[in-house]
Each structure stands twice: as C-alpha cells, then as structure tokens.
mmCIF file of C-alpha atoms in Angstrom:
data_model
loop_
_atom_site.group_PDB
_atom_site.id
_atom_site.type_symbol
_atom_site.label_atom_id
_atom_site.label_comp_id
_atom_site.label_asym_id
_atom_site.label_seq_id
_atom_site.Cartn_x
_atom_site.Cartn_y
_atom_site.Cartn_z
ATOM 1 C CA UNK A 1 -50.207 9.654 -82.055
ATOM 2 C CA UNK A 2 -51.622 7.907 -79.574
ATOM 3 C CA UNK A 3 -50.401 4.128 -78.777
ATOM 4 C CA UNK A 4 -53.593 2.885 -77.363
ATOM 5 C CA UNK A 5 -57.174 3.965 -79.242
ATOM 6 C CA UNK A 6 -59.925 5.434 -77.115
ATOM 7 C CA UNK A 7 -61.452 1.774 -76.052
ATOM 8 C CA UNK A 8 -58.132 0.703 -74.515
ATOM 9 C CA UNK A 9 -57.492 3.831 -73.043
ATOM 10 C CA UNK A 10 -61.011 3.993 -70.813
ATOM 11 C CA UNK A 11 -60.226 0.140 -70.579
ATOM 12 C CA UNK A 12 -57.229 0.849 -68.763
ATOM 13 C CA UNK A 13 -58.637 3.597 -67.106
ATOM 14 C CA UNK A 14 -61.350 1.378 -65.197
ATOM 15 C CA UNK A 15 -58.732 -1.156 -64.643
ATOM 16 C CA UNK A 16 -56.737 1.056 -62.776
ATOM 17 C CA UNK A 17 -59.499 1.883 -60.936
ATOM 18 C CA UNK A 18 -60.123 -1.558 -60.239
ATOM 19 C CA UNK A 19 -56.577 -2.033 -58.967
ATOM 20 C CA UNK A 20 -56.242 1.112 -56.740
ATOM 21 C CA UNK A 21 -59.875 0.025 -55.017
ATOM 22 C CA UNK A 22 -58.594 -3.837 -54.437
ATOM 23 C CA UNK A 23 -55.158 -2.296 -52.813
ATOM 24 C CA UNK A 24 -57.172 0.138 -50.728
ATOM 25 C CA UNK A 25 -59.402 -2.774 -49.279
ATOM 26 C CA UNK A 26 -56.131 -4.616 -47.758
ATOM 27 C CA UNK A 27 -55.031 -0.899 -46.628
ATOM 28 C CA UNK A 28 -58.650 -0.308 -44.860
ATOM 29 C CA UNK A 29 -58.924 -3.548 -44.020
ATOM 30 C CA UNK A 30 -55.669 -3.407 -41.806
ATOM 31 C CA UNK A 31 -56.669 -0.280 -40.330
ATOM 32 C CA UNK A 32 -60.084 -2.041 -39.115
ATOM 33 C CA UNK A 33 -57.923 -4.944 -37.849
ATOM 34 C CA UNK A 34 -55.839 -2.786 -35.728
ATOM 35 C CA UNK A 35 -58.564 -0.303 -34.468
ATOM 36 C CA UNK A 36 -61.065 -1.226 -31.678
ATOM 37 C CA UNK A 37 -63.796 -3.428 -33.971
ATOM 38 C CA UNK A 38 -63.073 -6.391 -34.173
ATOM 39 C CA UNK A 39 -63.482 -8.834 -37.106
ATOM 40 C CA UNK A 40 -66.687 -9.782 -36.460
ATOM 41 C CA UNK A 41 -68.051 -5.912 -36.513
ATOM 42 C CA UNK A 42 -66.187 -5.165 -39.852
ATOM 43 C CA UNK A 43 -67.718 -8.052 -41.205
ATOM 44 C CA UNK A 44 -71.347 -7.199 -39.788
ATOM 45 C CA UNK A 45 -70.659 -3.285 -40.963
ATOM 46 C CA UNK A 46 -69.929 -4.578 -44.711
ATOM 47 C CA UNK A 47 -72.500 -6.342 -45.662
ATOM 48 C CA UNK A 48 -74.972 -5.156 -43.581
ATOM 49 C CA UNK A 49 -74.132 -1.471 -45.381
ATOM 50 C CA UNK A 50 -73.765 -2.839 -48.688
ATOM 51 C CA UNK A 51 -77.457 -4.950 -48.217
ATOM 52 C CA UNK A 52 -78.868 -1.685 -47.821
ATOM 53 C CA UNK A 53 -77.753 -0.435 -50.962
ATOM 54 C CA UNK A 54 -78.669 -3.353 -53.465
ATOM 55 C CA UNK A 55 -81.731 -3.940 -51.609
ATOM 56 C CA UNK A 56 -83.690 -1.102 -53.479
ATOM 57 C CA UNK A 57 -81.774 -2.056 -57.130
ATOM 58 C CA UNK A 58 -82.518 -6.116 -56.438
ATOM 59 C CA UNK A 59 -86.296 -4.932 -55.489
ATOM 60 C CA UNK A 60 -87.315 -2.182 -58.287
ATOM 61 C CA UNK A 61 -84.978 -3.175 -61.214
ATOM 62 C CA UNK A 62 -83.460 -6.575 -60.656
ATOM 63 C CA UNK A 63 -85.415 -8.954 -58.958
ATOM 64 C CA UNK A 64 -84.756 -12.908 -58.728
ATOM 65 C CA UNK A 65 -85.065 -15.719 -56.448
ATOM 66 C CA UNK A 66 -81.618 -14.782 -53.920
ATOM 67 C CA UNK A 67 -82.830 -17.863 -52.136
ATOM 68 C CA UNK A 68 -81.662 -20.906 -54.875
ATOM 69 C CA UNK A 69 -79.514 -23.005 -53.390
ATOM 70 C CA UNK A 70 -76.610 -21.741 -55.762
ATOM 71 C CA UNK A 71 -76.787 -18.371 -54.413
ATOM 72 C CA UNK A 72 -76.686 -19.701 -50.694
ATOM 73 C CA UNK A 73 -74.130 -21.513 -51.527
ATOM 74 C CA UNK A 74 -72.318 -18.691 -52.961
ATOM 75 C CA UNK A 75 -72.936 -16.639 -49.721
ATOM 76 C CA UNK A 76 -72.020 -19.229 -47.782
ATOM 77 C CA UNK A 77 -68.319 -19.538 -49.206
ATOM 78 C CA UNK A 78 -67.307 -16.630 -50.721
ATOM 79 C CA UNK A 79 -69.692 -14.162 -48.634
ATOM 80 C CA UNK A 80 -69.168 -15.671 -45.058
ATOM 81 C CA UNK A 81 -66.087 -18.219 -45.088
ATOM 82 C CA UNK A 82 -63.714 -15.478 -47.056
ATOM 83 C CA UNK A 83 -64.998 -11.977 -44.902
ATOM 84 C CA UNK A 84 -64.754 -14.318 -41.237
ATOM 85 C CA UNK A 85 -61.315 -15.367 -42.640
ATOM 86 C CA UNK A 86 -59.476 -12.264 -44.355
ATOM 87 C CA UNK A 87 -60.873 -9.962 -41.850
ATOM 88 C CA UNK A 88 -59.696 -11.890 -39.090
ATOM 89 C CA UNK A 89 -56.868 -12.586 -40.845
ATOM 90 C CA UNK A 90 -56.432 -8.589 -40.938
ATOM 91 C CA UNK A 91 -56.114 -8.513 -36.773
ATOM 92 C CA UNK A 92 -53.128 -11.215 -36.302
ATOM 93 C CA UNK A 93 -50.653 -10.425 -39.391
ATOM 94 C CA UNK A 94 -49.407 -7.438 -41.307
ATOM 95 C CA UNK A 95 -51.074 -5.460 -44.468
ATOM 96 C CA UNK A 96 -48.021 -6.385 -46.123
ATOM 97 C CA UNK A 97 -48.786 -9.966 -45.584
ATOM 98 C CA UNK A 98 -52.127 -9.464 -46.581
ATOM 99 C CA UNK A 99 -50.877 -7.752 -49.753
ATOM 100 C CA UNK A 100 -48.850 -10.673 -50.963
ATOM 101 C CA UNK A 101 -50.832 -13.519 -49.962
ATOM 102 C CA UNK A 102 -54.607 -12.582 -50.934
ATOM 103 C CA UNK A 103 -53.489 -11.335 -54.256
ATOM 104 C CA UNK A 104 -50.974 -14.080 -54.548
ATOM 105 C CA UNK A 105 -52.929 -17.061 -53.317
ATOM 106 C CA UNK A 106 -56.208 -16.587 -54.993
ATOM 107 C CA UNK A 107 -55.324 -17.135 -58.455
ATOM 108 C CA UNK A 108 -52.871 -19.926 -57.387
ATOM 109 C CA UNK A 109 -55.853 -21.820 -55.679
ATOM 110 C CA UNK A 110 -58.587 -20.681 -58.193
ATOM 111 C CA UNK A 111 -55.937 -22.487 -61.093
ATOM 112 C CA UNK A 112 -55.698 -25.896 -58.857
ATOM 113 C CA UNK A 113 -59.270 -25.991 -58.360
ATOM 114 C CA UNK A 114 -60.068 -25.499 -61.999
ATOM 115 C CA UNK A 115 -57.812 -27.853 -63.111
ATOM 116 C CA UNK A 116 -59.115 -30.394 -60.743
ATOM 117 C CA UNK A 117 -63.138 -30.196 -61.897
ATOM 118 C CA UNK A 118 -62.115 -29.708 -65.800
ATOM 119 C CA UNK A 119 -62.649 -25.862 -66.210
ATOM 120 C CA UNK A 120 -58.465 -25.435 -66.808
ATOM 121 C CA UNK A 121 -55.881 -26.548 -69.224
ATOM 122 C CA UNK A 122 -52.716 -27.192 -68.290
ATOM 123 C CA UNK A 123 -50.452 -25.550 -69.806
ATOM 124 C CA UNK A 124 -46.326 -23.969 -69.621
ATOM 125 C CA UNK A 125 -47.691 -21.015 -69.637
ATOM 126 C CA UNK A 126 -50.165 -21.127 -65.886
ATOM 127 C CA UNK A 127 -47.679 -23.632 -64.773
ATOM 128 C CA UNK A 128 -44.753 -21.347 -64.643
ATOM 129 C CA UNK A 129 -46.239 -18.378 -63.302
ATOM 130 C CA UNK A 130 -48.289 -20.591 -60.787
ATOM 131 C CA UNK A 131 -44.591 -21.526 -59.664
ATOM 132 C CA UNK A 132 -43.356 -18.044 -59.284
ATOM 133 C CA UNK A 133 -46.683 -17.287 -57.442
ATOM 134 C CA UNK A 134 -45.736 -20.398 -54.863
ATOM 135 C CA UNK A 135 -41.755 -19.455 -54.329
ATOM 136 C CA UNK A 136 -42.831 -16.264 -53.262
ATOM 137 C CA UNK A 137 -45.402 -17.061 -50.777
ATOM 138 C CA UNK A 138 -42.964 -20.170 -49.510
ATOM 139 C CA UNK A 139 -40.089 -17.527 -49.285
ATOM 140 C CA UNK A 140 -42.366 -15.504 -46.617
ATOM 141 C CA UNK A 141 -43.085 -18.630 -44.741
ATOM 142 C CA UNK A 142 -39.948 -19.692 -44.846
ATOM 143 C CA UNK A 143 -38.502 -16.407 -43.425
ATOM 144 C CA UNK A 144 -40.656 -15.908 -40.651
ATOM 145 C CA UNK A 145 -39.855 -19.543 -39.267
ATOM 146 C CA UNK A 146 -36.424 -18.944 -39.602
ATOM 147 C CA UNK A 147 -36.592 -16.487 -37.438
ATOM 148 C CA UNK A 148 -35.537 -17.026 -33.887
ATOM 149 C CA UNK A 149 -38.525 -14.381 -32.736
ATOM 150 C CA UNK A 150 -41.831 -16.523 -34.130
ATOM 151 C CA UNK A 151 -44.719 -14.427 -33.948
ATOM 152 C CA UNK A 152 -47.386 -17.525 -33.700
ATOM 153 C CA UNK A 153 -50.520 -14.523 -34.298
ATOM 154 C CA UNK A 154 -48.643 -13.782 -37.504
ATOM 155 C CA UNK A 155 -48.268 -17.133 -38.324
ATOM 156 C CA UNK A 156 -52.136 -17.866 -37.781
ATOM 157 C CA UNK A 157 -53.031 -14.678 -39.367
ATOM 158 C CA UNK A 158 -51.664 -15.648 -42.384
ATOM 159 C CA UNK A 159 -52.859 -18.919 -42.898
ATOM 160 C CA UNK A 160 -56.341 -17.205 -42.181
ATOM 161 C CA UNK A 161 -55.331 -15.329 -45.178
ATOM 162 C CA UNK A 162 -54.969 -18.575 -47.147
ATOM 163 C CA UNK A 163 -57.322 -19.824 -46.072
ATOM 164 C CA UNK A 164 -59.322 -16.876 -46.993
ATOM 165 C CA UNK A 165 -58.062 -17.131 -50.191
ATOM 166 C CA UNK A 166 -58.786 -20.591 -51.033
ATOM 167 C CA UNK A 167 -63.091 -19.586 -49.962
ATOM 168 C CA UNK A 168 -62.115 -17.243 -53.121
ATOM 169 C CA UNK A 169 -61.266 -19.646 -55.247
ATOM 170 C CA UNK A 170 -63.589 -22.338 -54.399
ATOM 171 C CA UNK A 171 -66.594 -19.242 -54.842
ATOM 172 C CA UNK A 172 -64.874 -18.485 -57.994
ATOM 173 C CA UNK A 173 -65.098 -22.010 -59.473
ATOM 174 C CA UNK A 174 -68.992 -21.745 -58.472
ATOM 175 C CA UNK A 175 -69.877 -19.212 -60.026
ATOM 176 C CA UNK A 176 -68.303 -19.229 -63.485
ATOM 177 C CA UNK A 177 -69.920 -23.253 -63.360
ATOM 178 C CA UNK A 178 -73.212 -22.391 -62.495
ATOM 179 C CA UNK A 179 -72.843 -18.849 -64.943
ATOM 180 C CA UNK A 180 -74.107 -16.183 -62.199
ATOM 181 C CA UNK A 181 -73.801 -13.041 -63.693
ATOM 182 C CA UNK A 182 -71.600 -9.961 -61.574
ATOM 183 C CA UNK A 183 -74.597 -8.443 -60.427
ATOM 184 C CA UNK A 184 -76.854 -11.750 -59.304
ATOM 185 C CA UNK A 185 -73.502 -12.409 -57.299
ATOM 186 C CA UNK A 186 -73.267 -9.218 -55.677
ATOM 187 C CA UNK A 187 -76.700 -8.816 -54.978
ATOM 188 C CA UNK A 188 -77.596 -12.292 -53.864
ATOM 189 C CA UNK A 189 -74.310 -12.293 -51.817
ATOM 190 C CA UNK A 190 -75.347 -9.097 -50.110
ATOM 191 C CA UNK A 191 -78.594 -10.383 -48.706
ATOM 192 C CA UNK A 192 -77.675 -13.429 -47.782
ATOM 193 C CA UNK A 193 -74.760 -12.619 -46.275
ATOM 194 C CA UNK A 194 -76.652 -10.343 -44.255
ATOM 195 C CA UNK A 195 -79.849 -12.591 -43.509
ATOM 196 C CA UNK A 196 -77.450 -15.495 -42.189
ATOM 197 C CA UNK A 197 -74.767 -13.381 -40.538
ATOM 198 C CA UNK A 198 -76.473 -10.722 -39.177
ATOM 199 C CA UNK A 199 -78.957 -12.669 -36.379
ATOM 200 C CA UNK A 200 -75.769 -14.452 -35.069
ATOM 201 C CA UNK A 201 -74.089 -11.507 -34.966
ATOM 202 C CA UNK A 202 -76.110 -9.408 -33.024
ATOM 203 C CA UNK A 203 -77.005 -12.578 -30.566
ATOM 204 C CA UNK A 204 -73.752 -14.223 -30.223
ATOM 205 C CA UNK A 205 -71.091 -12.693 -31.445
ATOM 206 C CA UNK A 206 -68.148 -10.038 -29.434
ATOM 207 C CA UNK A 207 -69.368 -6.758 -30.388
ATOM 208 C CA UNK A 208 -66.887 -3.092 -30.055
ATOM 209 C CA UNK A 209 -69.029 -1.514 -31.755
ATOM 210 C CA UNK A 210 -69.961 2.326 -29.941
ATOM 211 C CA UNK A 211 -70.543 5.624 -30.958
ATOM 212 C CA UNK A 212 -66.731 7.116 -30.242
ATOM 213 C CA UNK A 213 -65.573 4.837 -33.113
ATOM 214 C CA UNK A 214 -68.001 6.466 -35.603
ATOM 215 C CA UNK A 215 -64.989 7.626 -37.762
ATOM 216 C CA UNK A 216 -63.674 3.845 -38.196
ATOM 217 C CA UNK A 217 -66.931 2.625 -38.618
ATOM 218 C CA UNK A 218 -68.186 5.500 -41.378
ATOM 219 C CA UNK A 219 -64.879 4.378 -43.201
ATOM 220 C CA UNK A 220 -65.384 0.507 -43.150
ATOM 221 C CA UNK A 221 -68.962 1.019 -43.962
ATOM 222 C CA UNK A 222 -68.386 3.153 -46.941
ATOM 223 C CA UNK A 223 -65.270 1.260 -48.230
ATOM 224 C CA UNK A 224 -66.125 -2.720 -47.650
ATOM 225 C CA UNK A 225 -69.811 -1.788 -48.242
ATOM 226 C CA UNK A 226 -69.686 0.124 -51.464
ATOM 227 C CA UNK A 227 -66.278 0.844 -52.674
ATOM 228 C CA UNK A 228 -65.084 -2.464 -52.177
ATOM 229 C CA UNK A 229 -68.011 -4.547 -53.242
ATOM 230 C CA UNK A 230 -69.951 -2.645 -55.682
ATOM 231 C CA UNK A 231 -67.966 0.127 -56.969
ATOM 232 C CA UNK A 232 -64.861 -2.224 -57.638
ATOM 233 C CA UNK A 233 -67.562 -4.716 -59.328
ATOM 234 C CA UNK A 234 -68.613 -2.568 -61.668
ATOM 235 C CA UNK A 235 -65.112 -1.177 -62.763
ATOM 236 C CA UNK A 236 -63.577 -4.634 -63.129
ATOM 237 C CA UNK A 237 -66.070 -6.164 -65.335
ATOM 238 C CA UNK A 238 -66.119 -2.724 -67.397
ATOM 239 C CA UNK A 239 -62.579 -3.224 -68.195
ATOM 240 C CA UNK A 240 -62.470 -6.926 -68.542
ATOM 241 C CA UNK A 241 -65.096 -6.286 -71.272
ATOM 242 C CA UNK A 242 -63.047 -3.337 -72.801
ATOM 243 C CA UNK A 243 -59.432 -4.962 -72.524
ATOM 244 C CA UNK A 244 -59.811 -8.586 -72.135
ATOM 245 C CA UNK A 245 -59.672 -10.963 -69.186
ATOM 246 C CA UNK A 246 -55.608 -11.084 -69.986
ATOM 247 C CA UNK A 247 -55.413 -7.669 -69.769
ATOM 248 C CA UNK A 248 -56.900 -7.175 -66.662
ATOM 249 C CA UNK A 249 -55.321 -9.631 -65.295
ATOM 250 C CA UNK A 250 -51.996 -8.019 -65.936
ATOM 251 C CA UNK A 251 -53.220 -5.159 -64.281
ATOM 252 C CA UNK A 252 -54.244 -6.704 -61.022
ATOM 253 C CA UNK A 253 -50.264 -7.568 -60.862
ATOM 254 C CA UNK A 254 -49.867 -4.218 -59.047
ATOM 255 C CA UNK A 255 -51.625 -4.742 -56.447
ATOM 256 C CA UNK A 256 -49.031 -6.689 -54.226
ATOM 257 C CA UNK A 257 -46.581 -4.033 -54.866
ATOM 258 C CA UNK A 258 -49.166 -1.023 -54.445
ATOM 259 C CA UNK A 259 -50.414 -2.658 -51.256
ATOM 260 C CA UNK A 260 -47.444 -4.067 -49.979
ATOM 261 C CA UNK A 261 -45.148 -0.676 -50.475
ATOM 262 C CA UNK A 262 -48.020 1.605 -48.836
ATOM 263 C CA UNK A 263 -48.575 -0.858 -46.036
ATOM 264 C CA UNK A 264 -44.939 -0.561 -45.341
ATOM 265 C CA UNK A 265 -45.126 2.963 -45.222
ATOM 266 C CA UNK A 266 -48.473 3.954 -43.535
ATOM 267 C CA UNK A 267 -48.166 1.160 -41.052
ATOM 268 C CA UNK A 268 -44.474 1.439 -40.414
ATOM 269 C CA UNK A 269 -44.207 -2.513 -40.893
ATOM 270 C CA UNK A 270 -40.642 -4.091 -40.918
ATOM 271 C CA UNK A 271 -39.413 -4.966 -44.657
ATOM 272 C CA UNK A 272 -37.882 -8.269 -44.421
ATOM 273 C CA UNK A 273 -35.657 -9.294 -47.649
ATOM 274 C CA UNK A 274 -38.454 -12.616 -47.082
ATOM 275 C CA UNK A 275 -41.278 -10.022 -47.752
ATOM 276 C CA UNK A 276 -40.004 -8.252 -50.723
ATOM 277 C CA UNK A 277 -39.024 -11.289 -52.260
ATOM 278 C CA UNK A 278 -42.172 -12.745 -51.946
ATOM 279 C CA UNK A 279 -43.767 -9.261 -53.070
ATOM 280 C CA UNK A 280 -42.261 -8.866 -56.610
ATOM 281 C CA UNK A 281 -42.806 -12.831 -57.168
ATOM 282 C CA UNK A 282 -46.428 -12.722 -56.320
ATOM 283 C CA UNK A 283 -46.535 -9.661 -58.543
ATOM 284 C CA UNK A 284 -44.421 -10.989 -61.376
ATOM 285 C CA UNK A 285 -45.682 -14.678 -61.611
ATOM 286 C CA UNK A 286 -49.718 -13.030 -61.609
ATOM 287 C CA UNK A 287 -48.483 -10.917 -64.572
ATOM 288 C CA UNK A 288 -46.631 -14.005 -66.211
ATOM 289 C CA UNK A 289 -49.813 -15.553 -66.435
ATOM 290 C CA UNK A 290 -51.752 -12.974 -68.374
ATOM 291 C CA UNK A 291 -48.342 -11.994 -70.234
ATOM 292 C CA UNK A 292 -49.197 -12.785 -74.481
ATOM 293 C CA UNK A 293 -45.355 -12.042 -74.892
ATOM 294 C CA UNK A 294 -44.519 -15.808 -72.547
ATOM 295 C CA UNK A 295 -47.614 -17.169 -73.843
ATOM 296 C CA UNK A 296 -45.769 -16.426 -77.430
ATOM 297 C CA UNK A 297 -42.769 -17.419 -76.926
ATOM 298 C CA UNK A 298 -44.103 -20.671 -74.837
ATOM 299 C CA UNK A 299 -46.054 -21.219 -77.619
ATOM 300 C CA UNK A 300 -43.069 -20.718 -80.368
ATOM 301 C CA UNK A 301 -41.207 -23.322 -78.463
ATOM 302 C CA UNK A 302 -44.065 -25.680 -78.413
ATOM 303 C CA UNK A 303 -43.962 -25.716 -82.057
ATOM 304 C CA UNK A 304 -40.249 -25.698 -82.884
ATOM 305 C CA UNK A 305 -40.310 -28.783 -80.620
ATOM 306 C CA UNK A 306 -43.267 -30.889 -82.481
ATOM 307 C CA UNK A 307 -41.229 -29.930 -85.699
ATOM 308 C CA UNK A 308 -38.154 -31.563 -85.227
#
C-alpha cells in the first residue's frame, strides 16, 4: 500500500518538477555567464522571448491593466533589479555560488522583510533555520577571504547574487501585500519588463549578440523565457495547492545540493570544505523551516515551558 494517496503523489510530482527547473536555471544561467552574451543579452533574450509568449494569453484570455503602478513596480524590482543582478552575478562567480546563495538568501531576506512590515511572526521555529541559512552563507564568505588568492570578481559576483536576492524578497513582500495572483505577475512582469528594458537595451546597452551563437541563444531563450518563468510558475503553484506551502517548501531544499553538486561537476569548479559547508546548511536550515517534525517539537517545548 501506498504511503502517499494519489493527491500527494502528483503533488510531489509537480514539486519535483518545480525543483529540477529552479536548479537548471542556475545551471543555464552559468553557462550564459561564461559564453560570449553577456548579461545584458541574457536578460534582453528572457523576457523579450517570454513577452512573446504571454502576449497572445494576456490579449485573448487574460486581459488587465499591466500598466497600474503595482505591476510597474513589480517589474521594476523583481523583473529588472533581480535579472540585471543574478545574471550578472552569473559572469563574475561560480554556479556553485549561485546555488547556495540565491536559494539560500532569498528566503532569509524575504523572512526579515516580512517581519519588518508585519506580514511574519516570529517564531523558534523561522528563527533557527534563518540561523542555519546565515552560518552557511557567512562560512563561504568567510572562506574565500581567508584565502591568500582573493578573487575580487568572485567576491562582487556574489554580492550581486545577494543582492539579487534581496530584489526577490522585496518583490515577494509586494506581491503577496498587494494579492497579485501567479499569472497577473508573470504576465504583467513580462511586458513590462520588456517595454522598459528592451529600448535601452537595444540603444545603449553592450550587445554579443550574432548569429554563430544561435545555439546559446536558442537555449537561454527557451529556458529563462519559458521553462524558467512560465513552465516553473505553473508547476510550483500546482503543487503548493496540492501539498501545502510547507511542503513545497521542503522540497525547494534540494536545490542547493542539486545545483551546487552538478555545478561542481559540469563546470569542473573547485569544492572548498567553505562551499560544502555552506551547501548542506543552506539546504538544511530552508528545510528546517518548512519541517512540521521541529515545528512539533518547538512547539512541545513551548508548552512544557508555560506549564511549569
């Protein structure tokens, strides 16, 4: 007999999905970093690709106003400020890097921010694993400075990737405020990403773009245009509505250690003892946080406290 009934099992089955999509982005992402586009192409090539696509769905089935200031806003941060930032980010440092500190970071700032505007609790439970999630991304920092060899691109690269990270957050706190649903963020971020990046782009902006590197461009335009943005969309919120927010959550644990351990392999990067460290903490302190067993026994202990 099965431990898991049929709704669990596709539940889990879309989260995976989920996860093996958001570890491919870092993987694809890297590989666009070290080809001949640059950040600003990748950048221009998803969301110009990915405009095309919801352009027809936003016109014939789902049309609103894109142009309210809360969807600009949206754009703004978590369309423009998190691509120019990871992507960038993506050039300078390694997908290893990128695999603990996106992953790692994002729920670490998205918890500070909540907490600061009301929308979070605090509680043993987030507070722990938000600790876990912190000593591993301090252990990275901490190893490369101690190295005698300082690799300052690194360096910058990952606080791009930080930096990056906390765009996320602050986009994530928007929209869950203002209540924009997944597809009035994807669409609305599309266009507008597009209408305000796209002009500057083509004006101002260092272009590598040519025809040799149609391969590399066919695979960022079909993975950070739909894979990445509407594919992984569409999986995520079909199992956070089959297995719980906590559930997925847990689930998106794996992808520092799915994205760190294939970067290391497919991009030959060094594995510092700093790096794996960091790795499993980012991985165990997200997990932590969606765990019911610590929320349980945090919880137990809560109680047995108030009762003596």
């Amino acid at each position: 007999m099965s431990l898991l009934n049929q709704q669990d099992q596709s539940g889990y089955v879309f989260g995976m999905g989920a996860v093996l999509l958001w570890s491919g982005f870092i993987l694809v992402s890297r590989l666009g970093g070290i080809s001949e586009l640059n950040h600003y192409d990748v950048v221009a090539l998803r969301y110009a690709t990915c405009a095309l696509i919801v352009l027809p769905i936003w016109w014939f089935k789902f049309r609103f106003n894109v142009f309210q200031w809360r969807y600009v806003a949206a754009a703004l941060v978590g369309g423009l400020g998190y691509a120019l930032c990871t992507f960038h980010g993506f050039q300078l440092a390694p997908a290893s890097h990128g695999a603990l500190l996106l992953p790692g970071a994002m729920p670490l700032f998205i918890f500070l921010l909540a907490l600061s505007v009301g929308q979070a609790k605090l509680n043993m439970q987030s507070v722990f694993s938000v600790a876990v999630i912190s000593a591993g991304i301090l252990i990275l920092f901490f190893g490369q400075v101690s190295n005698q060899q300082v690799d300052a691109s690194i360096l910058m690269g990952d606080g791009l990737f930080l930096l990056g990270a906390f765009f996320w957050g602050v986009f994530s706190i928007l929209i869950k405020r203002w209540g924009l649903s997944p597809w009035q963020v994807t669409i609305s971020m599309a266009l507008l990403t597009s209408i305000m990046y796209l002009p500057f782009y083509i004006m101002f902006a260092p272009k590598n773009i040519a025809l040799h590197l149609w391969p590399e461009m066919g695979l960022q335009m079909f993975y950070q245009g739909f894979l990445a943005t509407i594919v992984q969309m569409l999986l995520y919120v079909r199992a956070v509505a089959l297995i719980g927010a906590s559930g997925m959550g847990a689930l998106m644990a794996l992808v520092p250690l799915i994205a760190g351990v294939a970067a290391l392999i497919l991009f030959d990067e060094p594995a510092t003892v700093s790096l794996l460290i960091g790795l499993l903490c980012v991985a165990l302190g997200a997990w932590l946080n969606h765990s019911p067993l610590l929320g349980k026994y945090l919880s137990s202990g809560a109680v047995l406290k108030t009762q003596r």
